[in-house]
């Protein structure tokens, strides 16, 4: 029975990962499709491939941080289920309300809420929580700053070149690299969150030794491959849906701005992944796009939209935590 | 500051600098891991520089 429950919760975690890829496909492929550097199906495959192979490039520090967000001594199948349910419920609720929220932070909030409901606040890893909380603000600011600086530098480098068509062609080509880098960063940071959840679940169910977290790169390969596979598959599926909604906010980027925004966001994600900081890829690329917009003119940024986004960011962790707490208590009553 | 004279971009950058600096004390210090305080201070300094440059740019545009 316990094994069946573990399999079910692993499946829910992988579905969560799939939906994450589905959601975030737009961030990876919007600019390359909008500027017709790649056909939609090529862009989708390109992003999915780099999502999948990112575990070969970046360490599994984020998975480690997520697995330890709640003390492994109190992790149980019910706790992980409640954490996932809280994150999923929060994502559906904010999507229904039209608020952009981060599924990564919803997952962290969900695990914290379920942990508090089970054993109290002392089981929450405050180091990871503080680091994650600060980087909710820092990651878009780093993306913004890098994108701003990169665009100013690039504009300065090319301003004397008269053949604008050649410059444009060069940047269209460079978009392939920047989109690949962003997909690598996305795959690394986001797939690792699910890896951390599955690792915590297996430790809680006594199917994995907790000392495996002392060497995060020694996580079982099937966890790593299934998480990267799920997010890559989600990106492939989501990409097709996004293609139909092209012409929204991201399409206004020129190839040069697109390259700068994606490169800046990728650099931020690499930094965060390397330091074991779970960040939102959506927050990061949003910050980078605002950076590109504000390097051109301030009116290029829709500030009323930005304000709503910030509120959604701030509320995600406490909101999903409350839902997960309620879910955990319901699970306990039904047991 | 009047609506025309103030530079919203400089104000935004200055706000980002203040927030970056205020968050530095919240960053945890982990044993055996390098401190991340430098990230906050770098963001703070960079945004202050951008705020000043943006304000100077805005002022020169107003004079023209």
Coordinates of C-alpha atoms in Angstrom, one line a residue:
Chain A
X1 CA 0.0 0.0 0.0
X2 CA 2.8 2.4 1.0
X3 CA 4.6 1.7 -2.2
X4 CA 1.5 2.4 -4.3
X5 CA 1.1 5.7 -2.5
X6 CA 4.7 6.6 -3.1
X7 CA 4.3 5.8 -6.9
X8 CA 1.1 8.0 -7.0
X9 CA 2.8 10.9 -5.3
X10 CA 5.9 10.6 -7.6
X11 CA 3.5 10.7 -10.5
X12 CA 1.8 13.8 -9.2
X13 CA 5.2 15.5 -8.7
X14 CA 6.1 14.6 -12.3
X15 CA 2.8 16.0 -13.6
X16 CA 3.6 19.2 -11.7
X17 CA 7.0 19.2 -13.5
X18 CA 5.3 18.6 -16.8
X19 CA 2.9 21.5 -16.2
X20 CA 5.8 23.7 -15.2
X21 CA 7.5 23.0 -18.6
X22 CA 4.1 23.6 -20.4
X23 CA 3.7 27.0 -18.7
X24 CA 7.2 28.2 -19.2
X25 CA 7.7 27.1 -22.8
X26 CA 6.7 30.6 -23.9
X27 CA 9.7 32.1 -22.0
X28 CA 12.1 29.9 -23.9
X29 CA 10.7 30.0 -27.4
X30 CA 8.7 33.2 -27.8
X31 CA 11.5 35.4 -29.1
X32 CA 13.0 32.9 -31.6
X33 CA 9.5 32.2 -33.0
X34 CA 8.5 35.8 -33.1
X35 CA 11.5 36.8 -35.1
X36 CA 11.1 33.7 -37.3
X37 CA 14.6 32.4 -36.6
X38 CA 13.1 29.0 -36.1
X39 CA 9.8 27.5 -37.1
X40 CA 7.6 26.7 -34.1
X41 CA 8.2 23.0 -34.1
X42 CA 11.9 23.5 -34.4
X43 CA 11.9 26.0 -31.5
X44 CA 9.9 23.7 -29.3
X45 CA 12.4 20.8 -29.9
X46 CA 15.4 23.1 -29.4
X47 CA 14.1 24.3 -26.0
X48 CA 13.0 20.8 -24.9
X49 CA 16.4 19.4 -25.8
X50 CA 18.3 21.9 -23.7
X51 CA 15.8 21.5 -20.9
X52 CA 16.6 17.8 -20.9
X53 CA 20.4 17.9 -21.0
X54 CA 20.8 20.6 -18.4
X55 CA 21.7 18.1 -15.7
X56 CA 24.9 17.4 -17.5
X57 CA 25.9 21.0 -17.1
X58 CA 24.8 22.3 -13.7
X59 CA 25.1 20.7 -10.3
X60 CA 22.1 19.4 -8.4
X61 CA 22.3 22.0 -5.6
X62 CA 18.7 23.3 -6.0
X63 CA 17.4 19.7 -5.6
X64 CA 19.3 19.4 -2.4
X65 CA 18.0 22.7 -1.1
X66 CA 14.4 21.8 -1.9
X67 CA 14.7 18.3 -0.4
X68 CA 15.9 19.9 2.9
X69 CA 13.3 22.8 3.0
X70 CA 11.5 20.7 5.7
X71 CA 13.5 18.5 8.1
X72 CA 13.8 15.0 6.5
X73 CA 13.0 13.6 10.0
X74 CA 9.3 14.6 9.6
X75 CA 8.8 14.1 5.9
X76 CA 6.0 11.6 5.1
X77 CA 4.0 10.6 2.1
X78 CA 1.0 12.6 3.4
X79 CA 3.2 15.7 3.9
X80 CA 4.6 15.7 0.4
X81 CA 1.1 15.0 -1.1
X82 CA -0.3 18.0 0.9
X83 CA 2.7 20.2 -0.2
X84 CA 2.1 19.3 -3.9
X85 CA -1.7 19.7 -3.5
X86 CA -1.2 23.2 -2.0
X87 CA 1.1 24.2 -4.9
X88 CA -1.3 22.9 -7.5
X89 CA -4.3 24.5 -5.9
X90 CA -2.5 27.8 -5.6
X91 CA -1.4 27.7 -9.3
X92 CA -5.0 26.9 -10.5
X93 CA -6.4 29.6 -8.3
X94 CA -4.0 32.3 -9.5
X95 CA -4.4 31.2 -13.1
X96 CA -8.2 31.5 -12.7
X97 CA -7.8 35.0 -11.2
X98 CA -5.4 35.9 -14.0
X99 CA -2.5 36.5 -11.7
X100 CA 0.9 35.3 -12.8
X101 CA 2.5 33.3 -10.0
X102 CA 5.6 31.1 -9.8
X103 CA 5.0 27.4 -9.6
X104 CA 8.4 27.0 -8.0
X105 CA 7.6 29.3 -5.1
X106 CA 4.1 27.6 -4.8
X107 CA 5.9 24.3 -4.4
X108 CA 8.2 25.7 -1.7
X109 CA 5.3 27.4 0.1
X110 CA 3.3 24.1 -0.1
X111 CA 6.1 22.1 1.5
X112 CA 6.6 24.6 4.2
X113 CA 2.8 24.8 5.0
X114 CA 2.5 21.0 5.1
X115 CA 5.6 20.8 7.3
X116 CA 4.3 23.4 9.8
X117 CA 0.9 21.6 9.9
X118 CA 2.6 18.4 10.8
X119 CA 5.2 19.3 13.2
X120 CA 5.4 23.1 13.8
X121 CA 7.5 25.9 12.5
X122 CA 10.8 24.6 13.9
X123 CA 11.0 21.9 11.1
X124 CA 11.3 24.6 8.4
X125 CA 14.9 25.1 7.1
X126 CA 15.1 28.9 7.7
X127 CA 18.4 29.2 5.8
X128 CA 16.8 28.0 2.5
X129 CA 13.6 29.9 3.2
X130 CA 15.5 33.2 3.8
X131 CA 17.7 32.7 0.8
X132 CA 14.7 31.9 -1.4
X133 CA 12.7 34.8 0.0
X134 CA 15.5 37.3 -0.7
X135 CA 16.1 36.0 -4.2
X136 CA 12.4 36.4 -5.1
X137 CA 13.4 40.1 -5.1
X138 CA 17.0 39.7 -6.2
X139 CA 16.6 37.4 -9.2
X140 CA 14.4 39.7 -11.3
X141 CA 16.7 42.7 -10.2
X142 CA 19.8 40.8 -11.3
X143 CA 18.1 39.9 -14.6
X144 CA 17.0 43.5 -15.1
X145 CA 20.5 44.9 -14.4
X146 CA 22.3 42.4 -16.6
X147 CA 19.9 42.8 -19.5
X148 CA 20.1 46.6 -19.1
X149 CA 23.9 46.6 -19.1
X150 CA 24.1 44.1 -21.9
X151 CA 21.7 46.0 -24.2
X152 CA 23.6 49.3 -23.6
X153 CA 26.9 47.6 -24.3
X154 CA 25.6 46.0 -27.5
X155 CA 23.9 49.2 -28.7
X156 CA 27.2 51.0 -28.1
X157 CA 29.1 48.3 -30.1
X158 CA 26.8 48.3 -33.1
X159 CA 25.8 52.0 -33.3
X160 CA 28.4 52.8 -36.0
X161 CA 27.5 49.9 -38.2
X162 CA 25.4 51.2 -41.1
X163 CA 24.3 47.8 -42.4
X164 CA 21.4 47.4 -40.0
X165 CA 20.1 44.4 -41.8
X166 CA 23.4 42.6 -41.2
X167 CA 23.3 43.4 -37.5
X168 CA 19.7 42.1 -37.3
X169 CA 20.7 38.9 -39.1
X170 CA 23.6 38.4 -36.6
X171 CA 21.3 38.8 -33.6
X172 CA 18.7 36.5 -35.1
X173 CA 21.4 33.9 -35.2
X174 CA 22.6 34.7 -31.7
X175 CA 19.0 34.1 -30.5
X176 CA 19.6 30.4 -31.0
X177 CA 22.4 30.5 -28.5
X178 CA 20.5 32.7 -26.0
X179 CA 17.4 30.6 -26.2
X180 CA 19.5 27.4 -25.7
X181 CA 21.2 29.0 -22.6
X182 CA 17.9 30.1 -21.1
X183 CA 16.4 26.6 -21.7
X184 CA 19.5 25.1 -20.0
X185 CA 18.9 27.4 -17.0
X186 CA 15.2 26.7 -16.9
X187 CA 15.7 22.9 -17.0
X188 CA 18.4 23.0 -14.3
X189 CA 16.6 25.2 -11.8
X190 CA 13.0 24.0 -12.3
X191 CA 13.4 20.3 -12.9
X192 CA 15.6 20.2 -9.8
X193 CA 12.7 21.4 -7.6
X194 CA 10.7 18.3 -8.5
X195 CA 13.8 16.2 -8.0
X196 CA 14.1 17.6 -4.5
X197 CA 10.5 16.8 -3.7
X198 CA 10.8 13.2 -5.0
X199 CA 14.0 12.7 -3.1
X200 CA 12.4 14.0 0.1
X201 CA 9.4 11.7 -0.5
X202 CA 11.6 8.7 -0.9
X203 CA 13.6 9.5 2.2
X204 CA 10.4 9.9 4.2
X205 CA 9.1 6.6 2.9
X206 CA 12.5 5.0 3.8
X207 CA 13.3 4.1 0.1
X208 CA 16.3 6.4 0.1
X209 CA 19.0 7.1 2.6
X210 CA 18.9 10.7 3.9
X211 CA 22.7 10.9 3.6
X212 CA 22.3 11.0 -0.1
X213 CA 21.6 14.7 0.3
X214 CA 25.1 15.2 1.6
X215 CA 26.2 14.5 -2.0
X216 CA 23.4 15.8 -4.1
X217 CA 25.0 14.7 -7.4
X218 CA 24.5 11.1 -6.1
X219 CA 20.7 11.2 -6.5
X220 CA 19.4 8.1 -8.3
X221 CA 19.6 8.6 -12.0
X222 CA 16.0 7.7 -12.6
X223 CA 14.9 10.7 -10.5
X224 CA 17.1 13.0 -12.5
X225 CA 16.1 11.6 -15.9
X226 CA 12.4 11.4 -15.2
X227 CA 12.3 15.1 -13.9
X228 CA 14.2 16.4 -16.9
X229 CA 12.1 14.2 -19.2
X230 CA 8.8 15.6 -17.7
X231 CA 9.8 19.2 -18.0
X232 CA 11.1 18.7 -21.5
X233 CA 7.9 17.0 -22.6
X234 CA 5.9 19.8 -21.0
X235 CA 7.9 22.4 -22.9
X236 CA 7.2 20.5 -26.2
X237 CA 3.5 20.3 -25.5
X238 CA 3.2 23.9 -24.2
X239 CA 5.2 25.3 -27.1
X240 CA 2.5 24.4 -29.5
X241 CA -0.2 26.1 -27.4
X242 CA 1.9 29.3 -27.0
X243 CA 2.6 29.6 -30.8
X244 CA -1.1 30.5 -31.2
X245 CA -0.9 33.3 -28.7
X246 CA 2.2 34.9 -30.2
X247 CA 1.9 38.6 -30.6
X248 CA 1.5 39.3 -26.9
X249 CA 4.0 41.2 -24.8
X250 CA 7.2 39.3 -25.7
X251 CA 6.8 39.7 -29.5
X252 CA 7.6 43.4 -29.1
X253 CA 11.2 42.5 -28.5
X254 CA 13.6 43.1 -31.4
X255 CA 16.2 40.3 -31.9
X256 CA 18.9 42.4 -30.1
X257 CA 16.7 42.9 -27.1
X258 CA 15.6 39.3 -27.1
X259 CA 19.2 38.1 -27.1
X260 CA 20.1 40.4 -24.2
X261 CA 17.0 39.5 -22.1
X262 CA 17.5 35.8 -22.6
X263 CA 21.3 35.9 -22.0
X264 CA 20.8 37.9 -18.8
X265 CA 18.1 35.6 -17.5
X266 CA 20.2 32.6 -18.4
X267 CA 23.2 34.0 -16.5
X268 CA 21.0 34.7 -13.5
X269 CA 19.6 31.1 -13.5
X270 CA 23.1 29.6 -13.9
X271 CA 24.2 31.7 -10.9
X272 CA 21.2 30.6 -8.8
X273 CA 21.5 27.0 -9.7
X274 CA 25.2 26.9 -9.0
X275 CA 24.5 28.3 -5.5
X276 CA 21.5 26.1 -4.7
X277 CA 19.0 28.9 -4.8
X278 CA 15.5 28.0 -6.1
X279 CA 14.4 30.9 -8.2
X280 CA 11.5 31.5 -10.6
X281 CA 12.4 31.4 -14.3
X282 CA 9.4 33.5 -15.0
X283 CA 10.4 36.2 -12.5
X284 CA 13.9 36.2 -13.9
X285 CA 12.9 36.6 -17.6
X286 CA 10.3 39.2 -16.6
X287 CA 13.0 41.2 -14.8
X288 CA 15.3 40.9 -17.8
X289 CA 12.6 42.0 -20.2
X290 CA 11.8 45.0 -18.0
X291 CA 15.6 45.8 -18.1
X292 CA 15.6 45.8 -21.9
X293 CA 12.4 47.9 -21.9
X294 CA 13.8 50.5 -19.4
X295 CA 17.1 50.7 -21.3
X296 CA 15.1 52.0 -24.3
X297 CA 12.4 54.0 -22.7
X298 CA 10.5 53.8 -19.4
X299 CA 7.1 53.9 -21.1
X300 CA 8.0 50.6 -22.8
X301 CA 7.3 48.9 -19.4
X302 CA 3.7 48.3 -18.4
X303 CA 4.0 49.3 -14.8
X304 CA 0.4 48.6 -13.8
X305 CA 1.0 45.0 -14.9
X306 CA 4.3 44.9 -13.1
X307 CA 2.6 45.9 -9.9
X308 CA 0.1 43.1 -10.1
X309 CA 2.9 40.6 -10.8
X310 CA 4.9 41.8 -7.7
X311 CA 1.8 41.2 -5.5
X312 CA 1.3 37.7 -6.9
X313 CA 5.0 37.0 -6.2
X314 CA 4.8 38.2 -2.6
X315 CA 1.6 36.2 -1.9
X316 CA 2.6 32.9 -3.5
X317 CA 4.6 31.3 -0.6
X318 CA 2.2 32.3 2.2
X319 CA -0.8 31.5 0.1
X320 CA 0.3 28.1 -1.0
X321 CA 1.5 27.3 2.5
X322 CA -2.0 28.0 3.9
X323 CA -3.6 25.8 1.3
X324 CA -1.1 23.0 2.0
X325 CA -1.7 23.2 5.8
X326 CA -5.4 22.8 5.2
X327 CA -4.8 19.9 2.8
X328 CA -2.5 18.2 5.3
X329 CA -5.1 18.4 8.1
X330 CA -7.8 17.0 5.7
X331 CA -5.5 14.1 4.8
X332 CA -4.9 13.4 8.5
X333 CA -8.7 13.4 9.2
X334 CA -9.4 11.1 6.3
X335 CA -6.6 8.7 7.1
Chain B
X1 CA 9.3 66.7 -7.7
X2 CA 6.8 67.7 -10.4
X3 CA 5.5 65.1 -12.9
X4 CA 7.6 66.5 -15.7
X5 CA 10.8 67.1 -13.8
X6 CA 11.0 63.8 -12.0
X7 CA 12.5 60.9 -13.9
X8 CA 10.5 57.7 -13.2
X9 CA 13.4 55.5 -14.3
X10 CA 15.8 57.1 -11.8
X11 CA 13.2 56.8 -9.0
X12 CA 12.7 53.1 -9.9
X13 CA 16.5 52.4 -9.9
X14 CA 16.9 54.3 -6.6
X15 CA 14.1 52.2 -5.1
X16 CA 15.7 49.0 -6.4
X17 CA 19.0 50.1 -4.8
X18 CA 17.4 50.7 -1.4
X19 CA 15.5 47.4 -1.4
X20 CA 18.7 45.5 -2.4
X21 CA 20.6 47.0 0.5
X22 CA 17.8 46.5 3.0
X23 CA 17.7 42.8 2.1
X24 CA 21.4 42.1 2.8
X25 CA 21.0 41.5 6.5
X26 CA 18.3 39.0 5.8
X27 CA 20.6 36.8 3.7
X28 CA 21.7 33.8 5.8
X29 CA 25.3 32.8 6.3
X30 CA 25.9 29.1 5.8
X31 CA 29.0 27.3 7.1
X32 CA 31.4 26.1 4.4
X33 CA 29.6 28.2 1.8
X34 CA 30.6 31.7 0.5
X35 CA 28.5 34.6 1.8
X36 CA 26.1 36.1 -0.8
X37 CA 26.1 39.5 0.8
X38 CA 28.2 40.8 -2.2
X39 CA 25.2 40.2 -4.5
X40 CA 23.0 42.6 -2.5
X41 CA 25.8 45.3 -2.3
X42 CA 26.6 44.9 -6.0
X43 CA 23.0 45.4 -6.9
X44 CA 22.7 48.4 -4.6
X45 CA 25.8 50.2 -6.0
X46 CA 24.9 49.4 -9.6
X47 CA 21.3 50.7 -9.2
X48 CA 22.6 53.8 -7.5
X49 CA 24.9 54.4 -10.5
X50 CA 22.1 53.8 -12.9
X51 CA 19.8 56.1 -11.0
X52 CA 22.4 58.9 -11.1
X53 CA 23.1 58.4 -14.8
X54 CA 19.4 58.2 -15.7
X55 CA 18.7 61.4 -13.8
X56 CA 21.6 63.2 -15.5
X57 CA 20.3 61.9 -18.9
X58 CA 16.8 63.1 -18.0
X59 CA 18.1 66.5 -16.9
X60 CA 20.1 67.1 -20.1
X61 CA 17.0 66.2 -22.2
X62 CA 14.9 68.7 -20.3
X63 CA 17.5 71.4 -20.9
X64 CA 17.4 70.7 -24.6

